[in-house]
Short mmCIF file of C-alpha atoms in Angstrom, two decimals:
data_model
loop_
_atom_site.label_atom_id
_atom_site.label_comp_id
_atom_site.label_asym_id
_atom_site.label_seq_id
_atom_site.Cartn_x
_atom_site.Cartn_y
_atom_site.Cartn_z
CA UNK R 1 0.00 0.00 0.00
CA UNK R 2 1.06 3.60 -0.59
CA UNK R 3 1.59 5.70 2.53
CA UNK R 4 1.65 9.51 2.63
CA UNK R 5 5.03 10.15 4.25
CA UNK R 6 6.99 13.22 5.31
CA UNK R 7 10.52 11.94 4.73
CA UNK R 8 12.01 15.15 6.13
CA UNK R 9 10.94 18.78 6.42
CA UNK R 10 9.81 19.98 3.01
CA UNK R 11 9.67 16.50 1.44
CA UNK R 12 6.36 14.65 1.17
CA UNK R 13 6.16 11.40 -0.79
CA UNK R 14 4.16 8.21 -1.24
CA UNK R 15 6.13 5.29 0.17
CA UNK R 16 5.25 1.64 -0.40
CA UNK R 17 4.64 -0.56 2.66
CA UNK R 18 3.00 -3.98 3.14
CA UNK R 19 -0.77 -4.02 3.66
CA UNK R 20 -1.42 -5.19 7.26
CA UNK R 21 -3.15 -8.58 7.33
CA UNK R 22 -3.51 -9.09 11.10
CA UNK R 23 -3.89 -6.98 14.22
CA UNK R 24 -2.63 -7.58 17.78
CA UNK R 25 -5.09 -8.85 20.37
CA UNK R 26 -7.52 -6.10 21.31
CA UNK R 27 -6.80 -4.16 18.11
CA UNK R 28 -8.88 -3.85 14.94
CA UNK R 29 -7.86 -3.55 11.30
CA UNK R 30 -9.47 -0.52 9.68
CA UNK R 31 -9.52 0.32 5.97
CA UNK R 32 -9.08 4.08 5.72
CA UNK R 33 -11.64 5.99 3.69
CA UNK R 34 -10.56 9.60 4.18
CA UNK R 35 -7.95 11.69 5.97
CA UNK R 36 -8.23 15.34 6.91
CA UNK R 37 -5.22 17.62 6.60
CA UNK R 38 -4.64 20.02 9.45
CA UNK R 39 -2.17 22.47 10.92
CA UNK R 40 -0.26 19.63 12.56
CA UNK R 41 0.43 18.07 9.17
CA UNK R 42 1.50 21.44 7.77
CA UNK R 43 3.82 21.98 10.74
CA UNK R 44 5.31 18.51 10.18
CA UNK R 45 5.96 19.41 6.55
CA UNK R 46 7.59 22.69 7.64
CA UNK R 47 9.69 21.04 10.38
CA UNK R 48 7.98 23.01 13.14
CA UNK R 49 6.35 20.25 15.18
CA UNK R 50 7.97 19.81 18.62
CA UNK R 51 7.13 16.13 19.19
CA UNK R 52 8.08 14.38 15.94
CA UNK R 53 10.84 12.31 14.33
CA UNK R 54 11.21 11.79 10.57
CA UNK R 55 10.33 9.96 8.41
CA UNK R 56 6.68 9.87 9.47
CA UNK R 57 3.51 8.60 7.84
CA UNK R 58 1.12 11.44 8.62
CA UNK R 59 -2.64 11.37 9.10
CA UNK R 60 -4.54 11.58 12.37
CA UNK R 61 -7.95 12.89 11.22
CA UNK R 62 -9.25 9.53 10.13
CA UNK R 63 -12.44 7.84 9.00
CA UNK R 64 -12.74 4.31 7.70
CA UNK R 65 -14.54 1.01 7.98
CA UNK R 66 -13.70 -2.22 9.76
CA UNK R 67 -11.62 -4.42 7.47
CA UNK R 68 -12.03 -7.72 9.32
CA UNK R 69 -14.73 -8.61 11.84
CA UNK R 70 -13.19 -8.46 15.32
CA UNK R 71 -15.05 -8.90 18.61
CA UNK R 72 -17.97 -6.46 18.64
CA UNK R 73 -16.78 -4.76 15.43
CA UNK R 74 -18.47 -6.22 12.32
CA UNK R 75 -16.76 -6.07 8.95
CA UNK R 76 -17.68 -2.96 6.97
CA UNK R 77 -18.88 -0.89 9.93
CA UNK R 78 -18.02 2.80 9.36
CA UNK R 79 -15.86 4.15 12.16
CA UNK R 80 -14.16 7.27 13.44
CA UNK R 81 -10.66 6.70 14.80
CA UNK R 82 -9.47 8.41 17.96
CA UNK R 83 -5.75 8.82 17.14
CA UNK R 84 -4.56 9.31 20.74
CA UNK R 85 -3.13 6.00 21.94
CA UNK R 86 -2.65 6.02 25.71
CA UNK R 87 -1.00 3.66 28.19
CA UNK R 88 -4.04 3.31 30.47
CA UNK R 89 -1.98 3.19 33.67
CA UNK R 90 -0.22 6.55 34.18
CA UNK R 91 -1.53 9.27 36.50
CA UNK R 92 -3.34 11.08 33.69
CA UNK R 93 -5.01 7.90 32.41
CA UNK R 94 -6.05 6.90 35.94
CA UNK R 95 -7.72 10.30 36.28
CA UNK R 96 -9.67 9.89 33.06
CA UNK R 97 -7.38 12.11 30.99
CA UNK R 98 -5.85 9.76 28.40
CA UNK R 99 -5.57 12.76 26.08
CA UNK R 100 -2.49 13.87 28.04
CA UNK R 101 -1.13 10.41 28.91
CA UNK R 102 2.51 10.59 30.00
CA UNK R 103 3.38 8.06 27.30
CA UNK R 104 0.88 9.13 24.65
CA UNK R 105 1.39 8.04 21.05
CA UNK R 106 -0.59 10.12 18.58
CA UNK R 107 -1.07 8.53 15.18
CA UNK R 108 0.72 10.57 12.55
CA UNK R 109 2.90 12.31 15.14
CA UNK R 110 4.60 10.01 17.65
CA UNK R 111 3.96 6.93 15.51
CA UNK R 112 2.97 6.36 11.91
CA UNK R 113 -0.51 7.54 11.04
CA UNK R 114 -3.36 6.64 8.78
CA UNK R 115 -2.64 8.21 5.42
CA UNK R 116 -2.62 4.74 3.90
CA UNK R 117 -5.02 1.99 2.87
CA UNK R 118 -5.16 0.14 6.20
CA UNK R 119 -4.15 0.61 9.81
CA UNK R 120 -4.48 -1.31 13.08
CA UNK R 121 -5.81 0.56 16.13
CA UNK R 122 -6.94 -0.44 19.64
CA UNK R 123 -10.65 -1.28 19.71
CA UNK R 124 -11.16 1.33 22.43
CA UNK R 125 -10.07 4.01 19.98
CA UNK R 126 -12.91 3.30 17.54
CA UNK R 127 -16.34 4.93 17.50
CA UNK R 128 -19.31 3.73 15.47
CA UNK R 129 -19.89 6.32 12.72
CA UNK R 130 -22.93 4.73 11.10
CA UNK R 131 -25.22 7.56 12.26
CA UNK R 132 -23.13 10.31 10.69
CA UNK R 133 -24.05 11.97 7.38
CA UNK R 134 -21.93 11.33 4.31
CA UNK R 135 -18.49 12.91 4.55
CA UNK R 136 -18.82 13.87 8.23
CA UNK R 137 -16.76 11.18 9.97
CA UNK R 138 -13.40 12.54 8.85
CA UNK R 139 -14.21 15.91 10.47
CA UNK R 140 -14.75 14.49 13.94
CA UNK R 141 -11.21 14.58 15.30
CA UNK R 142 -10.32 18.16 14.50
CA UNK R 143 -13.65 19.43 15.81
CA UNK R 144 -13.13 17.38 18.99
CA UNK R 145 -10.02 19.49 19.71
CA UNK R 146 -12.22 22.57 19.90
CA UNK R 147 -14.96 20.78 21.82
CA UNK R 148 -12.40 19.65 24.41
CA UNK R 149 -10.96 23.15 24.86
CA UNK R 150 -14.44 24.58 25.36
CA UNK R 151 -15.38 21.86 27.82
CA UNK R 152 -12.18 22.58 29.76
CA UNK R 153 -12.96 26.28 29.97
CA UNK R 154 -16.69 25.79 30.59
CA UNK R 155 -17.94 29.19 29.36
CA UNK R 156 -21.45 30.02 30.51
CA UNK R 157 -24.43 31.52 28.71
CA UNK R 158 -23.77 35.22 28.32
CA UNK R 159 -20.01 35.00 28.74
CA UNK R 160 -17.86 36.84 26.22
CA UNK R 161 -15.29 34.68 24.47
CA UNK R 162 -12.37 35.67 22.25
CA UNK R 163 -10.88 33.09 19.90
CA UNK R 164 -7.54 34.24 18.49
CA UNK R 165 -6.79 32.30 15.34
CA UNK R 166 -9.72 31.58 13.05
CA UNK R 167 -8.26 28.57 11.30
CA UNK R 168 -9.91 25.14 11.51
CA UNK R 169 -9.13 24.56 15.19
CA UNK R 170 -10.15 28.09 16.17
CA UNK R 171 -13.33 27.75 14.17
CA UNK R 172 -14.14 24.53 16.03
CA UNK R 173 -13.57 26.29 19.35
CA UNK R 174 -15.84 29.13 18.25
CA UNK R 175 -18.63 26.79 17.15
CA UNK R 176 -18.73 24.90 20.44
CA UNK R 177 -18.38 28.05 22.56
CA UNK R 178 -21.33 29.49 20.66
CA UNK R 179 -23.28 26.28 21.27
CA UNK R 180 -22.82 26.83 25.02
CA UNK R 181 -24.45 30.25 24.77
CA UNK R 182 -21.34 32.43 24.82
CA UNK R 183 -20.98 35.56 22.70
CA UNK R 184 -18.03 34.70 20.48
CA UNK R 185 -15.48 37.12 19.01
CA UNK R 186 -12.82 35.97 16.55
CA UNK R 187 -9.50 37.60 15.70
CA UNK R 188 -7.13 36.69 12.89
CA UNK R 189 -4.55 38.27 10.61
CA UNK R 190 -6.25 36.69 7.59
CA UNK R 191 -9.28 38.37 6.08
CA UNK R 192 -10.00 35.11 4.21
CA UNK R 193 -10.34 33.22 7.49
CA UNK R 194 -12.52 35.92 9.00
CA UNK R 195 -14.75 35.85 5.91
CA UNK R 196 -15.03 32.08 6.27
CA UNK R 197 -16.04 32.50 9.92
CA UNK R 198 -18.71 34.97 8.87
CA UNK R 199 -20.23 32.19 6.78
CA UNK R 200 -20.94 30.33 10.03
CA UNK R 201 -22.86 33.27 11.46
CA UNK R 202 -20.10 34.94 13.49
CA UNK R 203 -20.35 38.74 13.44
CA UNK R 204 -17.73 39.94 15.96
CA UNK R 205 -14.68 39.69 13.72
CA UNK R 206 -11.36 41.54 14.10
CA UNK R 207 -8.09 41.87 12.26
CA UNK R 208 -4.93 42.04 14.35
CA UNK R 209 -4.86 45.85 14.23
CA UNK R 210 -8.56 46.35 14.97
CA UNK R 211 -9.43 47.53 18.49
CA UNK R 212 -11.06 44.98 20.74
CA UNK R 213 -13.87 45.70 23.23
CA UNK R 214 -12.74 47.24 26.50
CA UNK R 215 -12.71 45.28 29.73
CA UNK R 216 -11.44 41.98 28.37
CA UNK R 217 -13.15 38.64 27.83
CA UNK R 218 -14.39 36.00 30.23
CA UNK R 219 -12.49 33.37 28.26
CA UNK R 220 -9.73 33.81 25.68
CA UNK R 221 -8.67 30.86 23.52
CA UNK R 222 -5.45 30.91 21.52
CA UNK R 223 -5.45 28.79 18.37
CA UNK R 224 -2.74 30.63 16.44
CA UNK R 225 0.37 28.52 16.88
CA UNK R 226 2.25 31.81 17.15
CA UNK R 227 4.31 32.65 20.24
CA UNK R 228 3.86 36.43 19.93
CA UNK R 229 0.12 36.06 19.57
CA UNK R 230 -0.01 33.80 22.62
CA UNK R 231 1.90 36.34 24.70
CA UNK R 232 -0.33 39.15 23.46
CA UNK R 233 -3.45 37.27 24.46
CA UNK R 234 -2.82 37.68 28.19
CA UNK R 235 -3.80 41.34 27.91
CA UNK R 236 -7.28 40.47 26.64
CA UNK R 237 -8.36 38.28 29.57
CA UNK R 238 -10.81 40.01 31.91
CA UNK R 239 -10.22 40.11 35.65
CA UNK R 240 -11.24 36.71 36.96
CA UNK R 241 -11.12 35.25 33.46
CA UNK R 242 -9.50 32.24 31.82
CA UNK R 243 -6.85 31.90 29.13
CA UNK R 244 -6.80 28.60 27.25
CA UNK R 245 -3.83 27.67 25.08
CA UNK R 246 -5.07 25.29 22.42
CA UNK R 247 -2.16 25.68 20.02
CA UNK R 248 1.36 24.47 20.77
CA UNK R 249 4.65 26.13 19.86
CA UNK R 250 8.30 25.23 20.37
CA UNK R 251 9.06 28.61 21.95
CA UNK R 252 9.13 29.65 25.59
CA UNK R 253 6.17 31.86 26.53
CA UNK R 254 6.59 34.81 28.90
CA UNK R 255 4.04 37.08 30.53
CA UNK R 256 3.77 39.79 33.16
CA UNK R 257 3.36 38.16 36.55
CA UNK R 258 1.82 41.28 38.19
CA UNK R 259 -0.83 41.49 35.46
CA UNK R 260 -1.49 37.77 35.74
CA UNK R 261 -1.94 37.92 39.50
CA UNK R 262 -3.97 41.08 39.78
CA UNK R 263 -6.53 39.59 37.40
CA UNK R 264 -6.53 36.26 39.27
CA UNK R 265 -6.38 34.77 35.83
CA UNK R 266 -6.66 31.04 35.17
CA UNK R 267 -4.16 29.78 32.60
CA UNK R 268 -4.77 26.32 31.18
CA UNK R 269 -3.51 24.13 28.39
CA UNK R 270 -5.84 22.06 26.25
CA UNK R 271 -4.42 18.99 24.57
CA UNK R 272 -6.12 16.59 22.17
CA UNK R 273 -9.58 15.30 23.12
CA UNK R 274 -11.36 12.47 24.93
CA UNK R 275 -14.19 10.09 24.10
CA UNK R 276 -16.61 12.58 25.65
CA UNK R 277 -15.53 15.25 23.18
CA UNK R 278 -15.76 12.88 20.21
CA UNK R 279 -19.32 12.05 21.30
CA UNK R 280 -20.17 15.76 21.52
CA UNK R 281 -18.92 16.37 18.00
CA UNK R 282 -20.59 13.30 16.51
CA UNK R 283 -23.91 14.40 17.98
CA UNK R 284 -23.47 17.89 16.49
CA UNK R 285 -22.65 16.38 13.09
CA UNK R 286 -25.57 13.95 13.27
CA UNK R 287 -28.18 16.56 14.13
CA UNK R 288 -26.92 19.09 11.58
CA UNK R 289 -25.70 21.66 14.11
CA UNK R 290 -22.47 21.76 12.11
CA UNK R 291 -22.67 22.11 8.33
CA UNK R 292 -20.39 19.46 6.85
CA UNK R 293 -20.44 20.89 3.33
CA UNK R 294 -19.39 24.34 4.50
CA UNK R 295 -16.36 22.97 6.36
CA UNK R 296 -14.84 20.87 3.56
CA UNK R 297 -12.90 23.15 1.22
CA UNK R 298 -11.63 20.48 -1.16
CA UNK R 299 -11.40 16.71 -1.57
CA UNK R 300 -8.52 15.21 -3.53
CA UNK R 301 -7.12 11.72 -4.13
CA UNK R 302 -3.99 10.55 -2.33
CA UNK R 303 -2.13 10.24 -5.64
CA UNK R 304 -2.37 14.02 -6.14
CA UNK R 305 -1.11 14.98 -2.70
CA UNK R 306 2.70 14.95 -3.23
CA UNK R 307 2.40 17.52 -6.01
CA UNK R 308 -0.21 19.57 -4.19
CA UNK R 309 1.17 19.54 -0.64
CA UNK R 310 3.52 22.55 -0.86
CA UNK R 311 0.78 24.75 -2.34
CA UNK R 312 -1.73 23.62 0.25
CA UNK R 313 0.71 24.55 3.00
CA UNK R 314 1.37 27.93 1.41
CA UNK R 315 -2.33 28.67 0.87
CA UNK R 316 -3.68 27.30 4.15
CA UNK R 317 -5.35 30.61 5.03
CA UNK R 318 -7.81 30.14 2.18
CA UNK R 319 -8.81 26.65 3.36
CA UNK R 320 -10.93 25.33 6.18
CA UNK R 321 -10.48 21.60 5.66
CA UNK R 322 -8.86 19.63 2.86
CA UNK R 323 -9.85 15.95 2.78
CA UNK R 324 -7.67 13.30 1.15
CA UNK R 325 -9.69 10.40 -0.25
CA UNK R 326 -8.13 7.00 0.33
CA UNK R 327 -10.87 4.36 0.01
CA UNK R 328 -14.24 4.25 -1.68
CA UNK R 329 -16.37 5.03 1.38
CA UNK R 330 -16.67 8.27 3.35
#
């Protein structure tokens, strides 16, 4: 089978590997139908990801169908794959937080991912996707990142929320914050991204030089992946508010301790997602709360990706979600 592989920064290729024919006990073989491209994949291509060794088969936003009947998983069942493989025994796992397991292995990052015809995953990392509309399953993982960040911050009805970074992850944060009744503001350097956000009904939109409302926000989310933007976000948190760092950068982050303390600010990281967040997203996709067609910018076959990858990375601001088609189902 051909596997979408970043051999080194700036080099993406299709590498041939054997098609898996068996899975370890407790694991399930899944034939991949579609893979979503995201900022993580772009950062891998650019050599900016802090937790990765090359070469790496990318792909962690995955939908597929069961290749071989295993346990309670019948052959052909459409599934969403949770790409966060946890140890199950560390302190985080024991506390119900496998998303930040001390020995986590994320498909497509710490270990080879699913941009290929078939992959084996633990049965506990599969979710039945048979209730989802066509094309929706592949969107679940990236939206779960936003759902998790919002659940962590727990904004209330009437709270004001600022999401800095209106790319796919920031958009997911905004959608789930809005669903909780918050008034959502988005800020981004890209007018294209702000225009895309407007298509989802958001009206409080700001460029990086536009003035923001006085008094700060109850919750500020950073989804920029930019160290300077992260540092600048501290100033926009209201007294008693929360600052949630969804994006990750290699840099050290500094902030004014007096400002932090006088506001009694809560600073929290948000990493990956849990089964609860996947369920939240799948319900929103099933009931039509989230418009699948509006999110998918383009679908292309795996064979076209090596030639297209550099341009997709360069033009990411104009895209919400690019989906790479692997198998015949979606």
